[in-house]
PDB file of C-alpha atoms in Angstrom:
ATOM      1  CA  MET A 224       0.000   0.000   0.000  1.00 45.00           C
ATOM      2  CA  SER A 225       1.412   3.390  -0.915  1.00 56.00           C
ATOM      3  CA  ASN A 226       1.558   6.299   1.483  1.00 81.00           C
ATOM      4  CA  LEU A 227      -1.725   8.040   2.121  1.00 85.00           C
ATOM      5  CA  ALA A 228       0.081  11.385   1.760  1.00 82.00           C
ATOM      6  CA  ASP A 229       0.900  10.456  -1.851  1.00 83.00           C
ATOM      7  CA  LYS A 230      -2.817  10.025  -2.569  1.00 84.00           C
ATOM      8  CA  ILE A 231      -4.293  12.975  -0.688  1.00 84.00           C
ATOM      9  CA  GLY A 232      -1.413  15.438  -0.744  1.00 79.00           C
ATOM     10  CA  THR A 233      -0.484  17.744   2.094  1.00 77.00           C
ATOM     11  CA  LEU A 234      -2.821  19.500   4.472  1.00 80.00           C
ATOM     12  CA  ASP A 235      -3.468  23.070   3.345  1.00 74.00           C
ATOM     13  CA  ASP A 236      -1.634  25.393   5.759  1.00 76.00           C
ATOM     14  CA  ASN A 237      -3.157  28.516   4.161  1.00 79.00           C
ATOM     15  CA  VAL A 238      -6.662  27.692   5.362  1.00 76.00           C
ATOM     16  CA  ARG A 239      -7.609  29.067   8.762  1.00 86.00           C
ATOM     17  CA  ALA A 240      -9.500  26.024   9.937  1.00 88.00           C
ATOM     18  CA  PRO A 241      -8.891  23.425  12.634  1.00 92.00           C
ATOM     19  CA  LEU A 242      -6.459  20.674  11.697  1.00 93.00           C
ATOM     20  CA  TYR A 243      -9.128  17.967  11.710  1.00 94.00           C
ATOM     21  CA  VAL A 244     -11.186  19.991   9.191  1.00 94.00           C
ATOM     22  CA  ARG A 245      -8.171  20.325   6.887  1.00 93.00           C
ATOM     23  CA  MET A 246      -7.561  16.566   7.143  1.00 94.00           C
ATOM     24  CA  GLN A 247     -11.238  15.897   6.485  1.00 94.00           C
ATOM     25  CA  ASP A 248     -11.212  18.185   3.423  1.00 92.00           C
ATOM     26  CA  ALA A 249      -8.097  16.486   2.019  1.00 92.00           C
ATOM     27  CA  LEU A 250      -9.672  13.058   2.444  1.00 94.00           C
ATOM     28  CA  ARG A 251     -12.985  14.260   0.963  1.00 93.00           C
ATOM     29  CA  ARG A 252     -11.242  15.715  -2.115  1.00 91.00           C
ATOM     30  CA  SER A 253      -9.287  12.508  -2.696  1.00 92.00           C
ATOM     31  CA  ILE A 254     -12.444  10.403  -2.445  1.00 92.00           C
ATOM     32  CA  GLU A 255     -14.375  12.687  -4.801  1.00 90.00           C
ATOM     33  CA  SER A 256     -11.514  12.801  -7.329  1.00 90.00           C
ATOM     34  CA  GLY A 257     -11.131   9.010  -7.303  1.00 89.00           C
ATOM     35  CA  ALA A 258      -7.638   8.947  -5.780  1.00 91.00           C
ATOM     36  CA  LEU A 259      -9.180   6.788  -3.048  1.00 91.00           C
ATOM     37  CA  ARG A 260     -11.424   4.201  -4.667  1.00 92.00           C
ATOM     38  CA  PRO A 261     -14.643   2.711  -3.235  1.00 92.00           C
ATOM     39  CA  GLN A 262     -14.019  -0.125  -0.765  1.00 92.00           C
ATOM     40  CA  GLU A 263     -10.316   0.821  -0.499  1.00 93.00           C
ATOM     41  CA  ALA A 264      -8.969   0.440   3.033  1.00 93.00           C
ATOM     42  CA  LEU A 265      -7.420   3.403   4.809  1.00 95.00           C
ATOM     43  CA  PRO A 266      -4.274   2.840   6.858  1.00 94.00           C
ATOM     44  CA  PRO A 267      -4.744   2.568  10.635  1.00 94.00           C
ATOM     45  CA  GLU A 268      -5.328   5.871  12.449  1.00 94.00           C
ATOM     46  CA  ARG A 269      -1.982   5.514  14.227  1.00 94.00           C
ATOM     47  CA  ASP A 270      -0.136   5.275  10.884  1.00 94.00           C
ATOM     48  CA  ILE A 271      -1.999   8.268   9.421  1.00 93.00           C
ATOM     49  CA  ALA A 272      -1.206  10.327  12.517  1.00 94.00           C
ATOM     50  CA  SER A 273       2.513   9.564  12.353  1.00 93.00           C
ATOM     51  CA  GLU A 274       2.641  10.115   8.576  1.00 92.00           C
ATOM     52  CA  PHE A 275       1.130  13.613   8.856  1.00 91.00           C
ATOM     53  CA  GLY A 276       2.674  14.491  12.212  1.00 92.00           C
ATOM     54  CA  ILE A 277      -0.678  15.040  13.917  1.00 93.00           C
ATOM     55  CA  SER A 278      -2.394  13.402  16.873  1.00 95.00           C
ATOM     56  CA  ARG A 279      -4.470  10.252  16.569  1.00 96.00           C
ATOM     57  CA  ILE A 280      -7.424  12.101  18.102  1.00 97.00           C
ATOM     58  CA  THR A 281      -7.277  14.632  15.253  1.00 96.00           C
ATOM     59  CA  VAL A 282      -7.283  11.820  12.689  1.00 96.00           C
ATOM     60  CA  ARG A 283     -10.180  10.103  14.460  1.00 97.00           C
ATOM     61  CA  LYS A 284     -12.241  13.302  14.507  1.00 97.00           C
ATOM     62  CA  ALA A 285     -11.636  13.861  10.776  1.00 96.00           C
ATOM     63  CA  ILE A 286     -12.625  10.276   9.968  1.00 96.00           C
ATOM     64  CA  ASP A 287     -15.690  10.453  12.254  1.00 96.00           C
ATOM     65  CA  GLY A 288     -17.021  13.377  10.210  1.00 95.00           C
ATOM     66  CA  LEU A 289     -16.629  11.468   6.952  1.00 95.00           C
ATOM     67  CA  VAL A 290     -18.236   8.363   8.458  1.00 95.00           C
ATOM     68  CA  ALA A 291     -21.205  10.526   9.496  1.00 93.00           C
ATOM     69  CA  ASP A 292     -21.410  11.848   5.905  1.00 91.00           C
ATOM     70  CA  GLY A 293     -21.368   8.299   4.518  1.00 91.00           C
ATOM     71  CA  MET A 294     -18.084   8.739   2.646  1.00 93.00           C
ATOM     72  CA  LEU A 295     -16.221   6.269   4.880  1.00 95.00           C
ATOM     73  CA  THR A 296     -17.377   3.157   6.707  1.00 94.00           C
ATOM     74  CA  ARG A 297     -15.892   1.461   9.741  1.00 94.00           C
ATOM     75  CA  ARG A 298     -15.866  -2.298  10.133  1.00 92.00           C
ATOM     76  CA  GLN A 299     -14.990  -3.555  13.584  1.00 92.00           C
ATOM     77  CA  GLY A 300     -11.813  -5.589  13.490  1.00 91.00           C
ATOM     78  CA  ALA A 301     -11.214  -4.803   9.819  1.00 91.00           C
ATOM     79  CA  GLY A 302     -10.620  -1.037   9.625  1.00 92.00           C
ATOM     80  CA  THR A 303     -11.934   2.010   7.829  1.00 95.00           C
ATOM     81  CA  PHE A 304     -12.930   1.833   4.178  1.00 95.00           C
ATOM     82  CA  VAL A 305     -13.992   4.261   1.486  1.00 94.00           C
ATOM     83  CA  GLY A 306     -17.741   3.971   1.101  1.00 89.00           C
ATOM     84  CA  GLY A 307     -19.254   2.649  -2.082  1.00 78.00           C
ATOM     85  CA  ARG A 308     -21.173   5.008  -4.279  1.00 60.00           C
ATOM     86  CA  VAL A 309     -24.795   5.316  -3.351  1.00 51.00           C
ATOM     87  CA  GLU A 310     -26.852   5.815  -6.466  1.00 49.00           C
ATOM     88  CA  LYS A 311     -30.552   6.420  -6.035  1.00 49.00           C
ATOM     89  CA  GLN A 312     -32.976   5.678  -8.771  1.00 51.00           C
ATOM     90  CA  PHE A 313     -35.425   8.534  -8.781  1.00 55.00           C
ATOM     91  CA  SER A 314     -37.972   6.548 -10.764  1.00 56.00           C
ATOM     92  CA  LYS A 315     -38.445   4.308  -7.727  1.00 50.00           C
ATOM     93  CA  LEU A 316     -38.877   7.151  -5.253  1.00 52.00           C
TER      94      LEU A 316
END
């Protein structure tokens, strides 16, 4: 598995936002652009934290926001994965 930093880039230091928001935005952009594919596993939170030089709590808070938005899913004992695309058929609604 390649480094997550290679896929999502660096955290934007020019934005005046909390660090977890900048991490969340970087992850969101990489998911939307396809750099992180559906069902792809993210590295463990501990590895992400050490790679970016931030605390594990910051990483967890960023991931929690994306889990709440449905962009990431957590599977106990397996890890965190990029969510699959949810396509709604409006003809059935």
